[in-house]
Amino acid sequence: MGNDFRLKQFTKVDAAADTSDYIRALEAFDGIEQLQELKALARERGGFRPGASLLDVGCGFGLETLRLAKEAEGRGVIAGIDLSQDFIELARQQASEQGLKIDFRVGDALSLPYPDAQFDCVRAERLLIYLQDVSAALKEMLRVLKPGGRLALIEPDFLAMDINLPNRAVVRRVIDHEADTAVVHNWLPGQLVSLLPDLGFSNVQIASRVLIFPQDLGSSYFERVAENAAKAGAINSGELKEWMASLKERAQAQRLFATIAYFLFTARA
């Protein structure tokens, strides 16, 4: 990952000089086994089936949208929306190359460009943690869902992140800094428990997985996390040096163990 990589930049990817770091990060994270398990459960509980109409909100460059379109086998309607023009252009290109019919649009989750009650299923993944007004986004998702339609949300709890480096006080400071600065909502799952039924969703179900970072991804991500913490003064130069040495030692021995908790919320409109 490049030196200027920041999770919070996902809200304005088009401003980056090079989006390749973000694409590689998303692809690497998408390959985590426990996340794929949660996505499979999201498809099942979220009511997705060939012939259904589905909207992927915050679809990025279409990683999951393309996968769902393949499973739909040309039936139903698959749509994806994202703020990033660059990501949507890439998603359209990939859909064209793979012969998939997907309605990709540039747009805002707070003002979805679709009529009321259009979709059987609406999904979002790692989207709401970046939004100031989660309620407004969920209201829009509810609006475009058909009565009885299903919602599927996959979101992390940034306060439930860890890495097996020995200086535990520094680990907590580094992770607390990342949780406080990388996203708008670092404990979103705890809020969704009440927010979804309060907004009118019913039959709320919750599932979770602890995601285990692959060695290379964990090493590169937590290297940047520590550098960001040091730049902000959350740790000093000596602590950063110690962190990097411990990180390198464990990564080289293939004994790095870094985790984060992810949650799936499904509900009916």
PDB file of C-alpha atoms in Angstrom:
ATOM      1  CA  MET A   1       0.000   0.000   0.000  1.00  0.00           C
ATOM      2  CA  GLY A   2       1.186   3.517  -0.712  1.00  0.00           C
ATOM      3  CA  ASN A   3       2.379   5.847   2.015  1.00  0.00           C
ATOM      4  CA  ASP A   4      -0.721   8.046   1.694  1.00  0.00           C
ATOM      5  CA  PHE A   5      -3.214   5.171   2.064  1.00  0.00           C
ATOM      6  CA  ARG A   6      -5.980   6.003   4.550  1.00  0.00           C
ATOM      7  CA  LEU A   7      -9.202   4.114   5.154  1.00  0.00           C
ATOM      8  CA  LYS A   8     -11.075   7.383   5.552  1.00  0.00           C
ATOM      9  CA  GLN A   9     -10.099   8.288   1.968  1.00  0.00           C
ATOM     10  CA  PHE A  10     -12.599   5.698   0.710  1.00  0.00           C
ATOM     11  CA  THR A  11     -15.184   8.501   0.915  1.00  0.00           C
ATOM     12  CA  LYS A  12     -13.270  10.503  -1.697  1.00  0.00           C
ATOM     13  CA  VAL A  13     -11.324   7.973  -3.729  1.00  0.00           C
ATOM     14  CA  ASP A  14     -11.553  10.079  -6.905  1.00  0.00           C
ATOM     15  CA  ALA A  15      -9.328  12.720  -5.279  1.00  0.00           C
ATOM     16  CA  ALA A  16      -6.458  10.244  -4.959  1.00  0.00           C
ATOM     17  CA  ALA A  17      -3.673  10.496  -7.525  1.00  0.00           C
ATOM     18  CA  ASP A  18      -3.725   6.706  -7.868  1.00  0.00           C
ATOM     19  CA  THR A  19      -6.675   4.478  -6.916  1.00  0.00           C
ATOM     20  CA  SER A  20      -4.707   1.253  -7.369  1.00  0.00           C
ATOM     21  CA  ASP A  21      -3.874   1.016  -3.639  1.00  0.00           C
ATOM     22  CA  TYR A  22      -7.563   1.116  -2.772  1.00  0.00           C
ATOM     23  CA  ILE A  23      -8.432  -1.468  -5.418  1.00  0.00           C
ATOM     24  CA  ARG A  24      -5.705  -3.836  -4.207  1.00  0.00           C
ATOM     25  CA  ALA A  25      -6.767  -3.361  -0.584  1.00  0.00           C
ATOM     26  CA  LEU A  26     -10.408  -4.136  -1.372  1.00  0.00           C
ATOM     27  CA  GLU A  27      -9.480  -7.192  -3.421  1.00  0.00           C
ATOM     28  CA  ALA A  28      -7.162  -8.525  -0.722  1.00  0.00           C
ATOM     29  CA  PHE A  29      -9.717  -7.985   2.026  1.00  0.00           C
ATOM     30  CA  ASP A  30     -12.465  -9.532  -0.098  1.00  0.00           C
ATOM     31  CA  GLY A  31     -10.480 -12.761  -0.185  1.00  0.00           C
ATOM     32  CA  ILE A  32     -10.621 -13.311   3.585  1.00  0.00           C
ATOM     33  CA  GLU A  33     -12.385 -16.604   4.249  1.00  0.00           C
ATOM     34  CA  GLN A  34     -14.495 -15.389   7.155  1.00  0.00           C
ATOM     35  CA  LEU A  35     -15.764 -12.398   5.159  1.00  0.00           C
ATOM     36  CA  GLN A  36     -16.802 -14.687   2.311  1.00  0.00           C
ATOM     37  CA  GLU A  37     -18.718 -16.799   4.836  1.00  0.00           C
ATOM     38  CA  LEU A  38     -20.554 -13.677   6.012  1.00  0.00           C
ATOM     39  CA  LYS A  39     -21.299 -12.656   2.399  1.00  0.00           C
ATOM     40  CA  ALA A  40     -22.736 -16.090   1.643  1.00  0.00           C
ATOM     41  CA  LEU A  41     -24.966 -15.800   4.704  1.00  0.00           C
ATOM     42  CA  ALA A  42     -25.971 -12.296   3.576  1.00  0.00           C
ATOM     43  CA  ARG A  43     -27.134 -13.694   0.223  1.00  0.00           C
ATOM     44  CA  GLU A  44     -29.140 -16.390   1.983  1.00  0.00           C
ATOM     45  CA  ARG A  45     -30.740 -14.261   4.702  1.00  0.00           C
ATOM     46  CA  GLY A  46     -30.940 -11.211   2.443  1.00  0.00           C
ATOM     47  CA  GLY A  47     -33.328 -13.028   0.126  1.00  0.00           C
ATOM     48  CA  PHE A  48     -31.146 -12.918  -2.988  1.00  0.00           C
ATOM     49  CA  ARG A  49     -32.112 -15.374  -5.713  1.00  0.00           C
ATOM     50  CA  PRO A  50     -32.023 -15.467  -9.521  1.00  0.00           C
ATOM     51  CA  GLY A  51     -34.904 -13.313 -10.724  1.00  0.00           C
ATOM     52  CA  ALA A  52     -34.845 -10.922  -7.782  1.00  0.00           C
ATOM     53  CA  SER A  53     -34.155  -7.216  -8.122  1.00  0.00           C
ATOM     54  CA  LEU A  54     -31.147  -6.176  -6.038  1.00  0.00           C
ATOM     55  CA  LEU A  55     -29.395  -2.891  -5.265  1.00  0.00           C
ATOM     56  CA  ASP A  56     -25.808  -2.802  -3.971  1.00  0.00           C
ATOM     57  CA  VAL A  57     -25.331   0.543  -2.197  1.00  0.00           C
ATOM     58  CA  GLY A  58     -21.718   1.692  -2.007  1.00  0.00           C
ATOM     59  CA  CYS A  59     -20.759  -0.982  -4.529  1.00  0.00           C
ATOM     60  CA  GLY A  60     -17.227   0.334  -5.156  1.00  0.00           C
ATOM     61  CA  PHE A  61     -15.858  -1.139  -8.357  1.00  0.00           C
ATOM     62  CA  GLY A  62     -18.373  -3.962  -8.188  1.00  0.00           C
ATOM     63  CA  LEU A  63     -16.607  -6.823  -6.434  1.00  0.00           C
ATOM     64  CA  GLU A  64     -19.772  -8.280  -4.914  1.00  0.00           C
ATOM     65  CA  THR A  65     -22.163  -6.807  -7.490  1.00  0.00           C
ATOM     66  CA  LEU A  66     -20.440  -8.679 -10.311  1.00  0.00           C
ATOM     67  CA  ARG A  67     -20.495 -11.876  -8.262  1.00  0.00           C
ATOM     68  CA  LEU A  68     -24.231 -11.524  -7.619  1.00  0.00           C
ATOM     69  CA  ALA A  69     -24.936 -10.777 -11.277  1.00  0.00           C
ATOM     70  CA  LYS A  70     -23.211 -14.020 -12.254  1.00  0.00           C
ATOM     71  CA  GLU A  71     -25.318 -15.942  -9.754  1.00  0.00           C
ATOM     72  CA  ALA A  72     -28.469 -14.280 -11.135  1.00  0.00           C
ATOM     73  CA  GLU A  73     -27.753 -15.893 -14.526  1.00  0.00           C
ATOM     74  CA  GLY A  74     -29.245 -12.984 -16.450  1.00  0.00           C
ATOM     75  CA  ARG A  75     -32.511 -12.990 -14.541  1.00  0.00           C
ATOM     76  CA  GLY A  76     -33.898 -10.144 -12.461  1.00  0.00           C
ATOM     77  CA  VAL A  77     -32.311  -6.720 -12.103  1.00  0.00           C
ATOM     78  CA  ILE A  78     -28.901  -6.046 -10.552  1.00  0.00           C
ATOM     79  CA  ALA A  79     -27.926  -2.454  -9.774  1.00  0.00           C
ATOM     80  CA  GLY A  80     -24.968  -0.840  -8.047  1.00  0.00           C
ATOM     81  CA  ILE A  81     -24.396   2.722  -6.915  1.00  0.00           C
ATOM     82  CA  ASP A  82     -21.293   4.478  -5.576  1.00  0.00           C
ATOM     83  CA  LEU A  83     -20.023   8.029  -5.053  1.00  0.00           C
ATOM     84  CA  SER A  84     -16.816   7.315  -6.951  1.00  0.00           C
ATOM     85  CA  GLN A  85     -16.890   7.986 -10.687  1.00  0.00           C
ATOM     86  CA  ASP A  86     -13.582   6.102 -11.023  1.00  0.00           C
ATOM     87  CA  PHE A  87     -14.940   3.011  -9.302  1.00  0.00           C
ATOM     88  CA  ILE A  88     -18.174   3.043 -11.307  1.00  0.00           C
ATOM     89  CA  GLU A  89     -16.282   3.371 -14.594  1.00  0.00           C
ATOM     90  CA  LEU A  90     -14.159   0.360 -13.635  1.00  0.00           C
ATOM     91  CA  ALA A  91     -17.260  -1.590 -12.587  1.00  0.00           C
ATOM     92  CA  ARG A  92     -18.959  -0.858 -15.906  1.00  0.00           C
ATOM     93  CA  GLN A  93     -15.854  -1.917 -17.795  1.00  0.00           C
ATOM     94  CA  GLN A  94     -15.642  -5.217 -15.925  1.00  0.00           C
ATOM     95  CA  ALA A  95     -19.357  -5.901 -16.402  1.00  0.00           C
ATOM     96  CA  SER A  96     -19.006  -5.297 -20.135  1.00  0.00           C
ATOM     97  CA  GLU A  97     -15.970  -7.572 -20.388  1.00  0.00           C
ATOM     98  CA  GLN A  98     -17.804 -10.349 -18.550  1.00  0.00           C
ATOM     99  CA  GLY A  99     -21.029  -9.932 -20.509  1.00  0.00           C
ATOM    100  CA  LEU A 100     -23.034  -8.999 -17.426  1.00  0.00           C
ATOM    101  CA  LYS A 101     -26.011  -6.645 -17.459  1.00  0.00           C
ATOM    102  CA  ILE A 102     -25.715  -4.407 -14.386  1.00  0.00           C
ATOM    103  CA  ASP A 103     -27.099  -0.917 -13.877  1.00  0.00           C
ATOM    104  CA  PHE A 104     -24.076   0.860 -12.375  1.00  0.00           C
ATOM    105  CA  ARG A 105     -24.607   4.508 -11.414  1.00  0.00           C
ATOM    106  CA  VAL A 106     -22.711   7.276  -9.682  1.00  0.00           C
ATOM    107  CA  GLY A 107     -24.846   8.472  -6.801  1.00  0.00           C
ATOM    108  CA  ASP A 108     -25.265   9.203  -3.112  1.00  0.00           C
ATOM    109  CA  ALA A 109     -26.549   6.720  -0.530  1.00  0.00           C
ATOM    110  CA  LEU A 110     -28.403   9.613   1.122  1.00  0.00           C
ATOM    111  CA  SER A 111     -30.432  10.296  -2.022  1.00  0.00           C
ATOM    112  CA  LEU A 112     -30.856   7.093  -4.018  1.00  0.00           C
ATOM    113  CA  PRO A 113     -31.909   7.804  -7.633  1.00  0.00           C
ATOM    114  CA  TYR A 114     -34.620   5.142  -7.695  1.00  0.00           C
ATOM    115  CA  PRO A 115     -38.394   5.211  -7.213  1.00  0.00           C
ATOM    116  CA  ASP A 116     -40.116   3.887  -4.124  1.00  0.00           C
ATOM    117  CA  ALA A 117     -40.514   0.119  -3.691  1.00  0.00           C
ATOM    118  CA  GLN A 118     -38.307  -0.877  -6.625  1.00  0.00           C
ATOM    119  CA  PHE A 119     -36.066  -3.620  -5.178  1.00  0.00           C
ATOM    120  CA  ASP A 120     -36.572  -7.014  -3.566  1.00  0.00           C
ATOM    121  CA  CYS A 121     -33.154  -6.805  -1.894  1.00  0.00           C
ATOM    122  CA  VAL A 122     -30.840  -4.000  -0.843  1.00  0.00           C
ATOM    123  CA  ARG A 123     -27.337  -4.635   0.452  1.00  0.00           C
ATOM    124  CA  ALA A 124     -24.453  -2.511   1.705  1.00  0.00           C
ATOM    125  CA  GLU A 125     -21.011  -3.470   2.928  1.00  0.00           C
ATOM    126  CA  ARG A 126     -18.528  -1.266   4.813  1.00  0.00           C
ATOM    127  CA  LEU A 127     -20.564   1.774   3.799  1.00  0.00           C
ATOM    128  CA  LEU A 128     -22.417   3.061   6.842  1.00  0.00           C
ATOM    129  CA  ILE A 129     -19.264   3.387   8.957  1.00  0.00           C
ATOM    130  CA  TYR A 130     -18.215   6.290   6.697  1.00  0.00           C
ATOM    131  CA  LEU A 131     -21.521   8.193   6.663  1.00  0.00           C
ATOM    132  CA  GLN A 132     -22.365  11.035   9.018  1.00  0.00           C
ATOM    133  CA  ASP A 133     -26.112  10.344   8.812  1.00  0.00           C
ATOM    134  CA  VAL A 134     -26.651   6.592   9.034  1.00  0.00           C
ATOM    135  CA  SER A 135     -30.377   7.010   9.664  1.00  0.00           C
ATOM    136  CA  ALA A 136     -30.869   8.965   6.448  1.00  0.00           C
ATOM    137  CA  ALA A 137     -29.110   6.262   4.418  1.00  0.00           C
ATOM    138  CA  LEU A 138     -31.178   3.503   6.018  1.00  0.00           C
ATOM    139  CA  LYS A 139     -34.398   5.436   5.380  1.00  0.00           C
ATOM    140  CA  GLU A 140     -33.451   5.643   1.703  1.00  0.00           C
ATOM    141  CA  MET A 141     -32.795   1.895   1.601  1.00  0.00           C
ATOM    142  CA  LEU A 142     -36.161   1.284   3.236  1.00  0.00           C
ATOM    143  CA  ARG A 143     -37.847   3.598   0.732  1.00  0.00           C
ATOM    144  CA  VAL A 144     -36.567   1.757  -2.346  1.00  0.00           C
ATOM    145  CA  LEU A 145     -37.321  -1.688  -0.902  1.00  0.00           C
ATOM    146  CA  LYS A 146     -40.580  -3.370  -1.803  1.00  0.00           C
ATOM    147  CA  PRO A 147     -42.877  -4.161   1.141  1.00  0.00           C
ATOM    148  CA  GLY A 148     -41.466  -7.337   2.634  1.00  0.00           C
ATOM    149  CA  GLY A 149     -38.166  -6.822   0.817  1.00  0.00           C
ATOM    150  CA  ARG A 150     -34.935  -7.644   2.583  1.00  0.00           C
ATOM    151  CA  LEU A 151     -31.970  -5.612   3.738  1.00  0.00           C
ATOM    152  CA  ALA A 152     -28.451  -6.996   4.308  1.00  0.00           C
ATOM    153  CA  LEU A 153     -25.707  -4.932   5.952  1.00  0.00           C
ATOM    154  CA  ILE A 154     -22.118  -6.019   6.626  1.00  0.00           C
ATOM    155  CA  GLU A 155     -20.213  -3.661   8.910  1.00  0.00           C
ATOM    156  CA  PRO A 156     -17.152  -3.889  11.187  1.00  0.00           C
ATOM    157  CA  ASP A 157     -16.673  -2.955  14.822  1.00  0.00           C
ATOM    158  CA  PHE A 158     -13.370  -1.056  14.788  1.00  0.00           C
ATOM    159  CA  LEU A 159     -13.092  -1.281  18.563  1.00  0.00           C
ATOM    160  CA  ALA A 160     -13.021  -5.083  18.205  1.00  0.00           C
ATOM    161  CA  MET A 161      -9.667  -5.160  16.417  1.00  0.00           C
ATOM    162  CA  ASP A 162      -6.428  -6.682  17.687  1.00  0.00           C
ATOM    163  CA  ILE A 163      -2.906  -7.738  16.726  1.00  0.00           C
ATOM    164  CA  ASN A 164      -0.519 -10.030  18.623  1.00  0.00           C
ATOM    165  CA  LEU A 165       2.307  -7.573  19.280  1.00  0.00           C
ATOM    166  CA  PRO A 166       3.762  -7.762  22.794  1.00  0.00           C
ATOM    167  CA  ASN A 167       3.514  -4.143  23.948  1.00  0.00           C
ATOM    168  CA  ARG A 168      -0.185  -4.213  24.732  1.00  0.00           C
ATOM    169  CA  ALA A 169      -0.380  -0.599  25.905  1.00  0.00           C
ATOM    170  CA  VAL A 170       0.949   0.575  22.541  1.00  0.00           C
ATOM    171  CA  VAL A 171      -1.348  -1.817  20.678  1.00  0.00           C
ATOM    172  CA  ARG A 172      -4.365  -0.283  22.393  1.00  0.00           C
ATOM    173  CA  ARG A 173      -3.222   3.267  21.642  1.00  0.00           C
ATOM    174  CA  VAL A 174      -2.556   2.487  17.988  1.00  0.00           C
ATOM    175  CA  ILE A 175      -5.875   0.699  17.516  1.00  0.00           C
ATOM    176  CA  ASP A 176      -7.779   3.390  19.431  1.00  0.00           C
ATOM    177  CA  HIS A 177      -6.242   6.024  17.151  1.00  0.00           C
ATOM    178  CA  GLU A 178      -7.253   4.055  14.057  1.00  0.00           C
ATOM    179  CA  ALA A 179     -10.777   3.536  15.382  1.00  0.00           C
ATOM    180  CA  ASP A 180     -11.142   7.222  16.186  1.00  0.00           C
ATOM    181  CA  THR A 181      -9.797   8.549  12.890  1.00  0.00           C
ATOM    182  CA  ALA A 182     -10.320   5.990  10.114  1.00  0.00           C
ATOM    183  CA  VAL A 183     -14.134   5.900  10.170  1.00  0.00           C
ATOM    184  CA  VAL A 184     -17.028   8.029  11.362  1.00  0.00           C
ATOM    185  CA  HIS A 185     -18.700   5.231  13.367  1.00  0.00           C
ATOM    186  CA  ASN A 186     -16.275   2.885  15.114  1.00  0.00           C
ATOM    187  CA  TRP A 187     -18.944   0.940  17.039  1.00  0.00           C
ATOM    188  CA  LEU A 188     -21.725   0.934  14.437  1.00  0.00           C
ATOM    189  CA  PRO A 189     -23.033  -2.629  15.045  1.00  0.00           C
ATOM    190  CA  GLY A 190     -23.989  -1.613  18.578  1.00  0.00           C
ATOM    191  CA  GLN A 191     -26.058   1.232  17.144  1.00  0.00           C
ATOM    192  CA  LEU A 192     -27.777  -0.814  14.446  1.00  0.00           C
ATOM    193  CA  VAL A 193     -29.348  -3.108  17.042  1.00  0.00           C
ATOM    194  CA  SER A 194     -31.742  -0.298  17.987  1.00  0.00           C
ATOM    195  CA  LEU A 195     -31.651   1.822  14.854  1.00  0.00           C
ATOM    196  CA  LEU A 196     -33.061  -0.741  12.436  1.00  0.00           C
ATOM    197  CA  PRO A 197     -36.278  -1.517  14.351  1.00  0.00           C
ATOM    198  CA  ASP A 198     -36.712   2.146  15.285  1.00  0.00           C
ATOM    199  CA  LEU A 199     -36.734   3.046  11.574  1.00  0.00           C
ATOM    200  CA  GLY A 200     -39.361   0.434  10.745  1.00  0.00           C
ATOM    201  CA  PHE A 201     -37.388  -2.652   9.798  1.00  0.00           C
ATOM    202  CA  SER A 202     -38.606  -5.967  11.203  1.00  0.00           C
ATOM    203  CA  ASN A 203     -37.266  -9.508  11.685  1.00  0.00           C
ATOM    204  CA  VAL A 204     -33.780  -8.243  12.442  1.00  0.00           C
ATOM    205  CA  GLN A 205     -31.205 -11.041  12.527  1.00  0.00           C
ATOM    206  CA  ILE A 206     -27.539 -10.727  13.463  1.00  0.00           C
ATOM    207  CA  ALA A 207     -24.539 -12.892  12.632  1.00  0.00           C
ATOM    208  CA  SER A 208     -20.832 -12.273  13.107  1.00  0.00           C
ATOM    209  CA  ARG A 209     -17.390 -13.472  12.112  1.00  0.00           C
ATOM    210  CA  VAL A 210     -13.951 -12.596  13.422  1.00  0.00           C
ATOM    211  CA  LEU A 211     -11.887 -11.896  10.319  1.00  0.00           C
ATOM    212  CA  ILE A 212      -8.257 -13.035  10.367  1.00  0.00           C
ATOM    213  CA  PHE A 213      -5.937 -10.883   8.258  1.00  0.00           C
ATOM    214  CA  PRO A 214      -3.683 -12.773   5.846  1.00  0.00           C
ATOM    215  CA  GLN A 215      -0.023 -12.318   6.784  1.00  0.00           C
ATOM    216  CA  ASP A 216       0.855  -9.868   3.999  1.00  0.00           C
ATOM    217  CA  LEU A 217      -2.304  -7.802   4.336  1.00  0.00           C
ATOM    218  CA  GLY A 218      -2.035  -7.677   8.124  1.00  0.00           C
ATOM    219  CA  SER A 219       1.602  -6.628   7.932  1.00  0.00           C
ATOM    220  CA  SER A 220       1.045  -3.830   5.419  1.00  0.00           C
ATOM    221  CA  TYR A 221      -2.158  -2.554   7.060  1.00  0.00           C
ATOM    222  CA  PHE A 222      -0.820  -2.439  10.599  1.00  0.00           C
ATOM    223  CA  GLU A 223       2.410  -0.857   9.411  1.00  0.00           C
ATOM    224  CA  ARG A 224       0.393   2.064   8.016  1.00  0.00           C
ATOM    225  CA  VAL A 225      -1.845   2.161  11.091  1.00  0.00           C
ATOM    226  CA  ALA A 226       1.186   2.595  13.353  1.00  0.00           C
ATOM    227  CA  GLU A 227       2.736   5.218  11.074  1.00  0.00           C
ATOM    228  CA  ASN A 228      -0.502   7.197  11.141  1.00  0.00           C
ATOM    229  CA  ALA A 229      -0.620   6.951  14.935  1.00  0.00           C
ATOM    230  CA  ALA A 230       2.982   8.167  15.202  1.00  0.00           C
ATOM    231  CA  LYS A 231       2.328  11.128  12.900  1.00  0.00           C
ATOM    232  CA  ALA A 232      -0.585  12.126  15.136  1.00  0.00           C
ATOM    233  CA  GLY A 233       1.482  11.790  18.308  1.00  0.00           C
ATOM    234  CA  ALA A 234      -0.453   8.826  19.684  1.00  0.00           C
ATOM    235  CA  ILE A 235       2.839   6.903  19.976  1.00  0.00           C
ATOM    236  CA  ASN A 236       6.420   8.158  20.023  1.00  0.00           C
ATOM    237  CA  SER A 237       9.272   7.350  17.638  1.00  0.00           C
ATOM    238  CA  GLY A 238      10.714   4.708  19.949  1.00  0.00           C
ATOM    239  CA  GLU A 239       7.373   2.957  20.215  1.00  0.00           C
ATOM    240  CA  LEU A 240       6.969   3.082  16.443  1.00  0.00           C
ATOM    241  CA  LYS A 241      10.415   1.531  15.964  1.00  0.00           C
ATOM    242  CA  GLU A 242       9.560  -1.226  18.450  1.00  0.00           C
ATOM    243  CA  TRP A 243       6.221  -1.806  16.701  1.00  0.00           C
ATOM    244  CA  MET A 244       7.844  -2.142  13.279  1.00  0.00           C
ATOM    245  CA  ALA A 245      10.487  -4.555  14.555  1.00  0.00           C
ATOM    246  CA  SER A 246       7.908  -6.776  16.255  1.00  0.00           C
ATOM    247  CA  LEU A 247       5.635  -6.637  13.219  1.00  0.00           C
ATOM    248  CA  LYS A 248       8.464  -7.616  10.866  1.00  0.00           C
ATOM    249  CA  GLU A 249       9.615 -10.442  13.147  1.00  0.00           C
ATOM    250  CA  ARG A 250       6.153 -12.012  13.355  1.00  0.00           C
ATOM    251  CA  ALA A 251       5.363 -11.516   9.683  1.00  0.00           C
ATOM    252  CA  GLN A 252       8.630 -13.146   8.598  1.00  0.00           C
ATOM    253  CA  ALA A 253       7.918 -16.112  10.874  1.00  0.00           C
ATOM    254  CA  GLN A 254       4.324 -16.278   9.560  1.00  0.00           C
ATOM    255  CA  ARG A 255       3.123 -15.824  13.133  1.00  0.00           C
ATOM    256  CA  LEU A 256       1.316 -12.530  12.807  1.00  0.00           C
ATOM    257  CA  PHE A 257      -2.228 -12.743  14.160  1.00  0.00           C
ATOM    258  CA  ALA A 258      -4.422  -9.733  13.439  1.00  0.00           C
ATOM    259  CA  THR A 259      -8.195  -9.730  13.664  1.00  0.00           C
ATOM    260  CA  ILE A 260     -11.312  -7.575  13.417  1.00  0.00           C
ATOM    261  CA  ALA A 261     -14.953  -8.397  14.155  1.00  0.00           C
ATOM    262  CA  TYR A 262     -17.539  -8.042  11.369  1.00  0.00           C
ATOM    263  CA  PHE A 263     -21.323  -8.198  11.745  1.00  0.00           C
ATOM    264  CA  LEU A 264     -24.144  -9.057   9.372  1.00  0.00           C
ATOM    265  CA  PHE A 265     -27.553  -7.464   9.969  1.00  0.00           C
ATOM    266  CA  THR A 266     -30.501  -8.665   7.906  1.00  0.00           C
ATOM    267  CA  ALA A 267     -34.054  -7.333   8.181  1.00  0.00           C
ATOM    268  CA  ARG A 268     -37.370  -6.996   6.356  1.00  0.00           C
ATOM    269  CA  ALA A 269     -38.892  -3.789   5.076  1.00  0.00           C
TER     270      ALA A 269
END
